[in-house]
mmCIF file of C-alpha atoms and ligand atoms in Angstrom:
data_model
loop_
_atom_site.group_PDB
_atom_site.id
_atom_site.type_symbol
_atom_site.label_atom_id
_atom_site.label_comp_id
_atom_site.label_asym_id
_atom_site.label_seq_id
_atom_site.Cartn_x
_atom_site.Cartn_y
_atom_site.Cartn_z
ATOM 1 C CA UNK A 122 -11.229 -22.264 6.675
ATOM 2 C CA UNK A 123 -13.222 -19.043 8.060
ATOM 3 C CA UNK A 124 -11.083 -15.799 7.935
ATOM 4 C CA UNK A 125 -13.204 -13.732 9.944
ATOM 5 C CA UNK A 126 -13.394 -9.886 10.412
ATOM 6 C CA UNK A 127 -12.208 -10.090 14.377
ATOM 7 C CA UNK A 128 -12.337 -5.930 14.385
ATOM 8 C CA UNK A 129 -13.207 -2.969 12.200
ATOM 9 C CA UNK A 130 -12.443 0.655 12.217
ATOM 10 C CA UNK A 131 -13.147 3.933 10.204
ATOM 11 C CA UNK A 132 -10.313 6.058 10.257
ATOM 12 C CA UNK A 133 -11.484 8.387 7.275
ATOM 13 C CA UNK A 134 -14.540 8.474 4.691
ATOM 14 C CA UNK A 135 -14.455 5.030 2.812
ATOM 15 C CA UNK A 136 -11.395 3.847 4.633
ATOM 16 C CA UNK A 137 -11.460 0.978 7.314
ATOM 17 C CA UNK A 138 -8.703 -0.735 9.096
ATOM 18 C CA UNK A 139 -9.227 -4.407 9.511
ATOM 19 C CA UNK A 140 -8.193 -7.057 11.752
ATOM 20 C CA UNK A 141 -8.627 -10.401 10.174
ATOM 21 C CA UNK A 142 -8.312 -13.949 11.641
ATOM 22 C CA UNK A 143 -5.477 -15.622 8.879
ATOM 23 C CA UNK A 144 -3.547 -17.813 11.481
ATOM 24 C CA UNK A 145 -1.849 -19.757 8.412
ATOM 25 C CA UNK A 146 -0.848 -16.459 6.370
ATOM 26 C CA UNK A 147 0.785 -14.663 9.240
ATOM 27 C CA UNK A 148 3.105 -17.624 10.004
ATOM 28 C CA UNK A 149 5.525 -16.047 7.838
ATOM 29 C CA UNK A 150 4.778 -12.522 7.438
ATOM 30 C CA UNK A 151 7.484 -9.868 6.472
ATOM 31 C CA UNK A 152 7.038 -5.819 6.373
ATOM 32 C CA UNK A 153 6.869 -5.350 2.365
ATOM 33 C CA UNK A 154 4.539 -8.333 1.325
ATOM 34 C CA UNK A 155 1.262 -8.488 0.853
ATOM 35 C CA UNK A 156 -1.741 -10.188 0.906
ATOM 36 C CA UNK A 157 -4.781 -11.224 -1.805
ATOM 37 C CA UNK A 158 -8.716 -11.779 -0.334
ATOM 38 C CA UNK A 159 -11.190 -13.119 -1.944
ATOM 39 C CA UNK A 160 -14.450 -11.358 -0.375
ATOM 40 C CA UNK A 161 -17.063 -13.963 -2.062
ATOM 41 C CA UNK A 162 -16.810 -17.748 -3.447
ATOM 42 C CA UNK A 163 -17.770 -15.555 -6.950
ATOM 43 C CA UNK A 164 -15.914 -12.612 -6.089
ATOM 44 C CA UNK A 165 -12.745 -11.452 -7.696
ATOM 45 C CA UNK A 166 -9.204 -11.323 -5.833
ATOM 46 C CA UNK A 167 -7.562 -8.090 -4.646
ATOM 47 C CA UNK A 168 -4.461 -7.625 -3.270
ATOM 48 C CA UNK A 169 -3.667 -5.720 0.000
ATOM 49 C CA UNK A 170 -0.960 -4.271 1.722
ATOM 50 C CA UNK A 171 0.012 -6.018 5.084
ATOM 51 C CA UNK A 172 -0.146 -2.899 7.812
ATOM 52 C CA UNK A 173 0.588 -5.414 10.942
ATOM 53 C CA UNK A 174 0.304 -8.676 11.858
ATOM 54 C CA UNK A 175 -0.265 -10.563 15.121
ATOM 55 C CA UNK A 176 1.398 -14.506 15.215
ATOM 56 C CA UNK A 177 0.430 -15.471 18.519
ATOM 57 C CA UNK A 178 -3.369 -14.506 17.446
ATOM 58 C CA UNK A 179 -3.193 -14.970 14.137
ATOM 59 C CA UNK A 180 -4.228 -11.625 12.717
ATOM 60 C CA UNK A 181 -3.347 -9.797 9.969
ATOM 61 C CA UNK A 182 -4.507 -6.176 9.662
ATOM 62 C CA UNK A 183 -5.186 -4.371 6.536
ATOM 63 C CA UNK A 184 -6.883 -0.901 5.574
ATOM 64 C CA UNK A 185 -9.123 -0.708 2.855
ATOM 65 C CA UNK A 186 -9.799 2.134 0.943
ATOM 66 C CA UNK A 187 -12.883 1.895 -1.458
ATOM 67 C CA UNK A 188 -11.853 2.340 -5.105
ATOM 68 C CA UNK A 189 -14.372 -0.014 -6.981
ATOM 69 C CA UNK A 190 -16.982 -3.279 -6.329
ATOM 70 C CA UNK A 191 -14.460 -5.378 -4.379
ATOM 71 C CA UNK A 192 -13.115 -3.449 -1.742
ATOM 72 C CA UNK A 193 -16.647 -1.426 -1.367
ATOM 73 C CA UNK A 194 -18.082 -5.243 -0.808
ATOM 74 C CA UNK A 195 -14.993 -5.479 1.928
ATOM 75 C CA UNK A 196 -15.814 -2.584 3.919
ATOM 76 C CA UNK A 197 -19.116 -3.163 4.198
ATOM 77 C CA UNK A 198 -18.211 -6.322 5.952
ATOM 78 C CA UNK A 199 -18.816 -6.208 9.675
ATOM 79 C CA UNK A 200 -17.265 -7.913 12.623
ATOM 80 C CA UNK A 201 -18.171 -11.258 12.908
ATOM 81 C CA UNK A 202 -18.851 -11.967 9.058
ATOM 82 C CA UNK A 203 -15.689 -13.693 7.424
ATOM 83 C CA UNK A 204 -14.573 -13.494 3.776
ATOM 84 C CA UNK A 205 -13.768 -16.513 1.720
ATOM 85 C CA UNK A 206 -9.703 -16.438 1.256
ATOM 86 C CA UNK A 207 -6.899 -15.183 2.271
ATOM 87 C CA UNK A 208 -3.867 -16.122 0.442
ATOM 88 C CA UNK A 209 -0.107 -15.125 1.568
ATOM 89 C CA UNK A 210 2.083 -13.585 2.314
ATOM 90 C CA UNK A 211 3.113 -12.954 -1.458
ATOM 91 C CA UNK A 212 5.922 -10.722 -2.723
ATOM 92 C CA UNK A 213 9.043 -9.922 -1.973
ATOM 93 C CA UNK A 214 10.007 -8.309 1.741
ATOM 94 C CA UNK A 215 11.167 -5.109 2.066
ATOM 95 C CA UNK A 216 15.235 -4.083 1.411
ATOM 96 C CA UNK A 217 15.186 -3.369 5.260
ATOM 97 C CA UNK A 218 19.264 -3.393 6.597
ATOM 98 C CA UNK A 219 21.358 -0.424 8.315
ATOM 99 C CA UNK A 220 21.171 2.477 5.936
ATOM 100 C CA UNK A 221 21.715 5.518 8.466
ATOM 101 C CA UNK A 222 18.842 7.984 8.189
ATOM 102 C CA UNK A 223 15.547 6.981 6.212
ATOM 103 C CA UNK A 224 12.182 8.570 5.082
ATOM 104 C CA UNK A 225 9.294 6.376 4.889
ATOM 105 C CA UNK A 226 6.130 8.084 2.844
ATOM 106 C CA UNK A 227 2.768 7.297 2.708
ATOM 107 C CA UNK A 228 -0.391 8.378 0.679
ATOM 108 C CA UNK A 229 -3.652 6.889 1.430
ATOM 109 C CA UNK A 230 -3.816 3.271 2.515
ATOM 110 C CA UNK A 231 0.049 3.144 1.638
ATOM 111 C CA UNK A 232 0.503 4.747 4.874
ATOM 112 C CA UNK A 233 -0.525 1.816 6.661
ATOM 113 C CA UNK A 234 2.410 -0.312 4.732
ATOM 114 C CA UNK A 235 4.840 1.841 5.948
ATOM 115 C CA UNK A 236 4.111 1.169 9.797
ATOM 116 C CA UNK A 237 5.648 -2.387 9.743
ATOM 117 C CA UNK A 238 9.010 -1.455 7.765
ATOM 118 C CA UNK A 239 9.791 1.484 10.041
ATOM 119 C CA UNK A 240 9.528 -0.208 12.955
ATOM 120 C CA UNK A 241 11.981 -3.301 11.362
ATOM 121 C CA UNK A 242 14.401 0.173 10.126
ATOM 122 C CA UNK A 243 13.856 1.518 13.683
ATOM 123 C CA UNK A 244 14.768 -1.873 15.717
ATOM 124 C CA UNK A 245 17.651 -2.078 13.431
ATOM 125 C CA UNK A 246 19.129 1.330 14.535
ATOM 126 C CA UNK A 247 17.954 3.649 11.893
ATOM 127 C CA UNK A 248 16.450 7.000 11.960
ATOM 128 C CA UNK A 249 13.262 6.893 10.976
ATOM 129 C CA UNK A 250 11.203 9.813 9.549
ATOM 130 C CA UNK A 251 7.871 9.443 8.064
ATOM 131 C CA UNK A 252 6.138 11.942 6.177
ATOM 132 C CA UNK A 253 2.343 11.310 5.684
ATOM 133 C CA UNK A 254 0.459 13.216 2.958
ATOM 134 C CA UNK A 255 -3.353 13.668 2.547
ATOM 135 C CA UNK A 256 -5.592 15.869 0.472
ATOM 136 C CA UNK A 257 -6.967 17.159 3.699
ATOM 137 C CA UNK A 258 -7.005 16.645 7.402
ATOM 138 C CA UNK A 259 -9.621 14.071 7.727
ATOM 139 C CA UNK A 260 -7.704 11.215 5.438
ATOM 140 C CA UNK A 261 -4.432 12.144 7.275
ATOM 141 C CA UNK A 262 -3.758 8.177 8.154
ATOM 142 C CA UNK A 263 -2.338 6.373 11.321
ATOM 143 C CA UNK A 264 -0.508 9.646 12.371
ATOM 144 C CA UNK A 265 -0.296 8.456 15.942
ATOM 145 C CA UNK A 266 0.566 5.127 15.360
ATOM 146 C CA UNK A 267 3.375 6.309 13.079
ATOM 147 C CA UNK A 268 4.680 8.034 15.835
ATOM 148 C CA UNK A 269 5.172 5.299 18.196
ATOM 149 C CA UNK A 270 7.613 3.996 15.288
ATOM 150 C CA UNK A 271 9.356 6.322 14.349
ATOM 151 C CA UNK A 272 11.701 9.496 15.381
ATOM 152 C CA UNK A 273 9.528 12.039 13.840
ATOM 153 C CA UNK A 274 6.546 12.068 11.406
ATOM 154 C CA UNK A 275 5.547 15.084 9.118
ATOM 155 C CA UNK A 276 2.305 15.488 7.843
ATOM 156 C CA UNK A 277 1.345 17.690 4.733
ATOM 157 C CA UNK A 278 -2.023 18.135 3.320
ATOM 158 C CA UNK A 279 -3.254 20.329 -0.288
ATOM 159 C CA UNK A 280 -5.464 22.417 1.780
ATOM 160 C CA UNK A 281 -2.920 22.975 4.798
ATOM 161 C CA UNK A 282 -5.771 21.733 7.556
ATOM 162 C CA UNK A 283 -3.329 19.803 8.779
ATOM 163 C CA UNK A 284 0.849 19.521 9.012
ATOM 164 C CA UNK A 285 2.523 21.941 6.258
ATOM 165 C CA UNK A 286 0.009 23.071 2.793
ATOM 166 C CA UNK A 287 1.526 20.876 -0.119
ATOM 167 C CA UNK A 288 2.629 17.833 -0.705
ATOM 168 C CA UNK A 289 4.920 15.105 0.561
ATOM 169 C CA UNK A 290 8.224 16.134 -2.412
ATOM 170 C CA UNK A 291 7.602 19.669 -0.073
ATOM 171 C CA UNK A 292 8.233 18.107 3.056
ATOM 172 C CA UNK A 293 11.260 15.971 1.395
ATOM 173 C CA UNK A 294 12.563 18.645 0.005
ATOM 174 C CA UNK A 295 12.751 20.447 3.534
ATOM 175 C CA UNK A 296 14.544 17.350 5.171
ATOM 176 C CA UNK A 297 17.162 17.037 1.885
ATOM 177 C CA UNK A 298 18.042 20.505 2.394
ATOM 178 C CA UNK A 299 19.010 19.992 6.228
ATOM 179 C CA UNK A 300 20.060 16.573 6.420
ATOM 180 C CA UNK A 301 21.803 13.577 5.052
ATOM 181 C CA UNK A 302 19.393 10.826 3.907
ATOM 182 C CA UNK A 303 20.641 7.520 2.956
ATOM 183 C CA UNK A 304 16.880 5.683 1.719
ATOM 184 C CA UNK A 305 13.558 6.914 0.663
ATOM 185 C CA UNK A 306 10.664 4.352 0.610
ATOM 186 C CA UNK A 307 7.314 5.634 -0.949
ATOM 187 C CA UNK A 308 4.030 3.694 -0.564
ATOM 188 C CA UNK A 309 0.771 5.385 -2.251
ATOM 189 C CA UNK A 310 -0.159 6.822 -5.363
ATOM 190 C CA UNK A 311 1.763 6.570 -8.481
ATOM 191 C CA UNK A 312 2.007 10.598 -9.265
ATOM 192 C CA UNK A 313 3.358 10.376 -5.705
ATOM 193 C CA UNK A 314 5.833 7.974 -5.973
ATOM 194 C CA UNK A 315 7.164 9.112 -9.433
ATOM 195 C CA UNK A 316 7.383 12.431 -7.925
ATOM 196 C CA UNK A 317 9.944 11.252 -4.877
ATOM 197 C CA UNK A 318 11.853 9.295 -7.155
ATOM 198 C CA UNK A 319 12.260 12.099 -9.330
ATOM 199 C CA UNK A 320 13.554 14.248 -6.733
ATOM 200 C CA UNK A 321 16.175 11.932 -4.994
ATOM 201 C CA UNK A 322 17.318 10.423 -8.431
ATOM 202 C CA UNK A 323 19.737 13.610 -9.105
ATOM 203 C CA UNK A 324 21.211 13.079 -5.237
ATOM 204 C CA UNK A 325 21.806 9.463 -5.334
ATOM 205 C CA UNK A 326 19.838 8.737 -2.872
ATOM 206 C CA UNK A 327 18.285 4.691 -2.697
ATOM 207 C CA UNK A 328 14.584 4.668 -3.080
ATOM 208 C CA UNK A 329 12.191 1.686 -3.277
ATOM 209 C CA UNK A 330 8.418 2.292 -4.218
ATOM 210 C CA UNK A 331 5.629 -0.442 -3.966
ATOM 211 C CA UNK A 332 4.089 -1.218 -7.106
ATOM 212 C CA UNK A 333 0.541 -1.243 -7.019
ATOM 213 C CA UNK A 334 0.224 -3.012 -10.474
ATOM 214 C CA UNK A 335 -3.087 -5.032 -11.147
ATOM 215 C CA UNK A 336 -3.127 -8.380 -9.981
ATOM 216 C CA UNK A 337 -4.806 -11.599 -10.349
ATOM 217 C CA UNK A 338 -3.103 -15.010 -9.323
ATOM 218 C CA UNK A 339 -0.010 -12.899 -7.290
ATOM 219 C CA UNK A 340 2.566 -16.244 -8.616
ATOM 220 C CA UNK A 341 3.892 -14.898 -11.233
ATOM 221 C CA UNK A 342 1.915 -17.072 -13.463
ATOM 222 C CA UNK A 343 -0.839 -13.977 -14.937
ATOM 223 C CA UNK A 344 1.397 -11.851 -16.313
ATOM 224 C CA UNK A 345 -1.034 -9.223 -15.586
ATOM 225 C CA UNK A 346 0.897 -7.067 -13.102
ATOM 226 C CA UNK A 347 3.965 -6.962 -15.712
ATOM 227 C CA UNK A 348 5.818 -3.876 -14.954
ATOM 228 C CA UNK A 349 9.343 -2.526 -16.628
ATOM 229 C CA UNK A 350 12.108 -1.636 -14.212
ATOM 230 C CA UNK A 351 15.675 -0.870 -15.726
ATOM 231 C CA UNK A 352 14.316 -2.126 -19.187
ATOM 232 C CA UNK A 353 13.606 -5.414 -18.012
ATOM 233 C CA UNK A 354 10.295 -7.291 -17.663
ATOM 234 C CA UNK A 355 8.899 -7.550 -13.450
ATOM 235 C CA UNK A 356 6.358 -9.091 -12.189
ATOM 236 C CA UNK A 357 5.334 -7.123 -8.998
ATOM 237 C CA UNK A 358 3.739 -9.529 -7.449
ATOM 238 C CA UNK A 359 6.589 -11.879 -7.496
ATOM 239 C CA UNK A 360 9.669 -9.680 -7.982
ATOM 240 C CA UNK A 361 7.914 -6.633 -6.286
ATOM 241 C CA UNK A 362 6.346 -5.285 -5.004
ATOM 242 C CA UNK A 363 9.380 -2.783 -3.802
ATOM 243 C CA UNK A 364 11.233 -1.672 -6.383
ATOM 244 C CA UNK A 365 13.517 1.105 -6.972
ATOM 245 C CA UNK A 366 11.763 3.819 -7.916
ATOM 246 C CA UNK A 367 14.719 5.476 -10.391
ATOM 247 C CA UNK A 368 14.236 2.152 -13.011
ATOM 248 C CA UNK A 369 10.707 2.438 -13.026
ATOM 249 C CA UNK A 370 8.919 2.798 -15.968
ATOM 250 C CA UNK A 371 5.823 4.576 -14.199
ATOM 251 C CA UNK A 372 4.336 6.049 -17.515
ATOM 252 C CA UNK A 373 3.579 1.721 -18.413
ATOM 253 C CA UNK A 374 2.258 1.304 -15.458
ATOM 254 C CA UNK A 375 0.147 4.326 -15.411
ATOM 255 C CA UNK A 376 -1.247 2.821 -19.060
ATOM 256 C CA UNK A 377 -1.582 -0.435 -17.872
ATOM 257 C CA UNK A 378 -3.295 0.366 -14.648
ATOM 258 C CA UNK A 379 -6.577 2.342 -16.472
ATOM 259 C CA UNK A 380 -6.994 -0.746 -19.525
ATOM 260 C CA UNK A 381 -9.996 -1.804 -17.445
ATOM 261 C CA UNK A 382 -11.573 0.959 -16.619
ATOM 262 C CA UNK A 383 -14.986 0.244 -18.118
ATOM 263 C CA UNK A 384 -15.248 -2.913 -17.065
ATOM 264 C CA UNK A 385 -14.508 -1.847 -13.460
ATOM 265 C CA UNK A 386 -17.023 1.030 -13.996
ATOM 266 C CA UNK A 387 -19.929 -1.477 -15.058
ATOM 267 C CA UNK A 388 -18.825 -4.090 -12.024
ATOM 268 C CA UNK A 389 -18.823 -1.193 -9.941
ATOM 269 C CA UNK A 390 -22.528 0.296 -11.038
ATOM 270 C CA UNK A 391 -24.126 -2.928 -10.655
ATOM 271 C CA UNK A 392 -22.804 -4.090 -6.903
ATOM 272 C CA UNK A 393 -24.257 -0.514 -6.373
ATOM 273 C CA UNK A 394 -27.806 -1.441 -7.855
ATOM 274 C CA UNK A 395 -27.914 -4.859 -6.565
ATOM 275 C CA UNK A 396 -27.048 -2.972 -2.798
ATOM 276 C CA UNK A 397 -30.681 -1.441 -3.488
ATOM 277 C CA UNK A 398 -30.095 1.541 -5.373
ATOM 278 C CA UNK A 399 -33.363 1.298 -6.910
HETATM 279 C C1 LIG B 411 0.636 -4.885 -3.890
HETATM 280 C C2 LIG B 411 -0.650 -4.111 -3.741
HETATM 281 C C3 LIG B 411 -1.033 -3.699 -2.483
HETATM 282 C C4 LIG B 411 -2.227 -3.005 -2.317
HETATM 283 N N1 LIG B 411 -2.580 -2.634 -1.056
HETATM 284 C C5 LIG B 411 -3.754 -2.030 -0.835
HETATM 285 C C6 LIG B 411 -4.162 -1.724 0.489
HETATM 286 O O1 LIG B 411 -3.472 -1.993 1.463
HETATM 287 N N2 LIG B 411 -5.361 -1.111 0.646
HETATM 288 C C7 LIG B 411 -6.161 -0.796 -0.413
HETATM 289 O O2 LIG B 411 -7.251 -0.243 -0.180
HETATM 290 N N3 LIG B 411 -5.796 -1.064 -1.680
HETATM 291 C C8 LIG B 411 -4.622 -1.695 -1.924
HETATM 292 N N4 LIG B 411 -4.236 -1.995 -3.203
HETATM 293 C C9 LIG B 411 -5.126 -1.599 -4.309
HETATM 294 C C10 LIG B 411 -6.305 -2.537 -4.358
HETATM 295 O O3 LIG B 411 -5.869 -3.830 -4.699
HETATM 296 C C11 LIG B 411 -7.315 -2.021 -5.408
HETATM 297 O O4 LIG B 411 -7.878 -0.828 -4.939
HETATM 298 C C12 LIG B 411 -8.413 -3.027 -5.612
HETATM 299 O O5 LIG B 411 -7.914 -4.132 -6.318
HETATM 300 C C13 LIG B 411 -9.528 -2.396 -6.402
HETATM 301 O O6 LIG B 411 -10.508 -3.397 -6.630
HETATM 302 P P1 LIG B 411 -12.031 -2.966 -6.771
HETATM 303 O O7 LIG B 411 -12.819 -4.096 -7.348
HETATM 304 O O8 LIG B 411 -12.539 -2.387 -5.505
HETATM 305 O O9 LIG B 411 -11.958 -1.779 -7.769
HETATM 306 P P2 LIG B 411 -11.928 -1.815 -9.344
HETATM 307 O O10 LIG B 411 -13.258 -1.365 -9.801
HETATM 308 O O11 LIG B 411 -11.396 -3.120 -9.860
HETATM 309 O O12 LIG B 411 -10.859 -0.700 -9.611
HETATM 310 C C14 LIG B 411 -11.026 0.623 -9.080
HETATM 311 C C15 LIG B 411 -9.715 1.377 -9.186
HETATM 312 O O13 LIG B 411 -8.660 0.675 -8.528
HETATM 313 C C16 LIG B 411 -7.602 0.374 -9.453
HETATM 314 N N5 LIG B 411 -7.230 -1.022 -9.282
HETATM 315 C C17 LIG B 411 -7.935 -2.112 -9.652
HETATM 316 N N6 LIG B 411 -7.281 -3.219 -9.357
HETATM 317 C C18 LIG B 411 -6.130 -2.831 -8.807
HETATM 318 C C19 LIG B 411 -5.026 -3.508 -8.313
HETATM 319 N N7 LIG B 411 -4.924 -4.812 -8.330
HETATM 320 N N8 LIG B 411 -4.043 -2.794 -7.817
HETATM 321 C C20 LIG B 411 -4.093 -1.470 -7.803
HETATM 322 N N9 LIG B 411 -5.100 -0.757 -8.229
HETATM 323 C C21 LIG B 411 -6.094 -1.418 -8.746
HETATM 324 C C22 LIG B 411 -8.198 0.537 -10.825
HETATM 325 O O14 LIG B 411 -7.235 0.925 -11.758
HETATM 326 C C23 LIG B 411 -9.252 1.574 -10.622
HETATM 327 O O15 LIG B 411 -8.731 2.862 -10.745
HETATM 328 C C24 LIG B 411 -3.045 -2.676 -3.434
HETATM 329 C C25 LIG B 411 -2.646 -3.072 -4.707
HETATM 330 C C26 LIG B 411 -1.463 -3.775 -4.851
HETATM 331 C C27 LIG B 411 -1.035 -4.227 -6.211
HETATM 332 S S1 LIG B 412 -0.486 -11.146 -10.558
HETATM 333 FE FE1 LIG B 412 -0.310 -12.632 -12.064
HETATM 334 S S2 LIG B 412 1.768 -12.515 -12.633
HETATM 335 FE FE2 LIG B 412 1.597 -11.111 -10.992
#
């Protein structure tokens, strides 16, 4: 089976949306789940957020950001060349019902995980505000998009060149001051999404974060993507990867996310030599 690259975008340094020909994987596709790729027949698997899907062409769409070897090796695909796997949709769908009023966040390429559950909230009769942080205005992520789904979207950044200066818990703390909010979803870094669970744990309010826990086989089987929530042993990729962010243990998964570091250095130094840096 060929899963080709069918088109390929740059929406902000080292970040490309993707549209890839899957026509098995999107049979079943919910907001939430994800999917893993295998770039090479020697390559390692990553996972990846679903940000849309197409049935009727069989697409799925992702966006990449460049963090090591594998996803650098992804985005330096072009149209027309194909990788060797897609596997999915894994994980759990998102806790998507009628809550009332709901804030979706995204940081980075979480943003682009958020665009499928608000528009399953929105369809459902929900109010849907997104908030969409970046360090600065040129990795502020599928603003317009976003706003084709939703009631309103915010936008902060750290150096205020775009939306309001600060960050997304300053936007969120704007909105819980002047409105009723019934769920909080956060999708992006884990600073970020300890941060918004920390600030709507003392109000009660529901709040699901992905888990972005390192994965290998995505079925459970690994163990490598164990995670604690509420003092129990998760598997994100099985049991995940939404869960609610106020039984998190985010300091483990903080610790387990860096064990590799080195190794991921070293892979990451020699794709970059054998790309012709000398
Ligand atoms: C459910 C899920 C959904 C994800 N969705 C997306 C997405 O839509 N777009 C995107 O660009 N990235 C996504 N990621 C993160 C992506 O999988 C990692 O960036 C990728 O695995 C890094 O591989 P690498 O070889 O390029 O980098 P490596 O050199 O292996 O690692 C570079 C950095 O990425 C971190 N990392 C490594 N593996 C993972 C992993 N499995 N999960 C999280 N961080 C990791 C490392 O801790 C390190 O800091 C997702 C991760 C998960 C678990
Ligand atoms: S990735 Fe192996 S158990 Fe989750």
């Amino acid at each position: 089976m060929s899963y080709a690259i069918l088109e390929k975008k740059e929406l902000a340094p080292n970040t490309v949306m993707m549209q890839i020909s899957a026509p098995l994987a999107v049979k079943k596709m919910r907001p939430g789940q994800f999917i893993i790729v295998r770039v090479t027949s020697n390559g390692e698997r990553i996972p990846l957020s679903i940000s849309g899907w197409d049935a009727d062409k069989g697409t799925v769409r992702i966006i990449v950001q460049a963090a090591g070897r594998t996803s650098t090796e992804l985005i330096n695909l072009k149209v027309g060349d194909s990788i060797t796997d897609v596997v999915g949709p894994l994980g759990q769908a998102s806790h998507i019902e009628k809550y009332g009023t709901c804030i979706l966040i995204g940081g980075g390429y979480g943003t682009g995980a958020i665009i499928p559950i608000a528009r399953e909230l929105k369809a459902l009769g929900n109010k849907v505000i997104s908030i969409v942080g970046a360090r600065t205005k040129d990795l502020v992520l599928m603003e317009n998009e976003l706003k084709t789904v939703c009631d309103s979207v915010e936008v902060s950044t750290n150096d205020g060149s775009a939306g309001i200066k600060g960050l997304v818990t300053d936007v969120l703390a704007g909105i819980l001051k002047n409105e009723p909010v019934h769920m909080v979803t956060a999708i992006g870094p884990v600073p970020m999404m300890k941060a918004v669970s920390e600030m709507t744990r003392p109000l009660n309010i529901r709040t699901y974060v992905s888990l972005n826990a390192i994965m290998v086989d995505g079925t459970g089987m690994c163990g490598s993507c164990r995670v604690e929530v509420g003092g129990a042993t998760k598997f994100a990729c099985v049991d995940g990867p939404d869960f609610d962010g106020h039984q998190v243990n985010f300091d483990e998964l903080v610790y387990r996310q860096k064990m590799y570091v080195p190794y991921e250095k070293k892979a990451s130094e020699l794709y970059a030599c054998k790309a012709g840096c000398h």
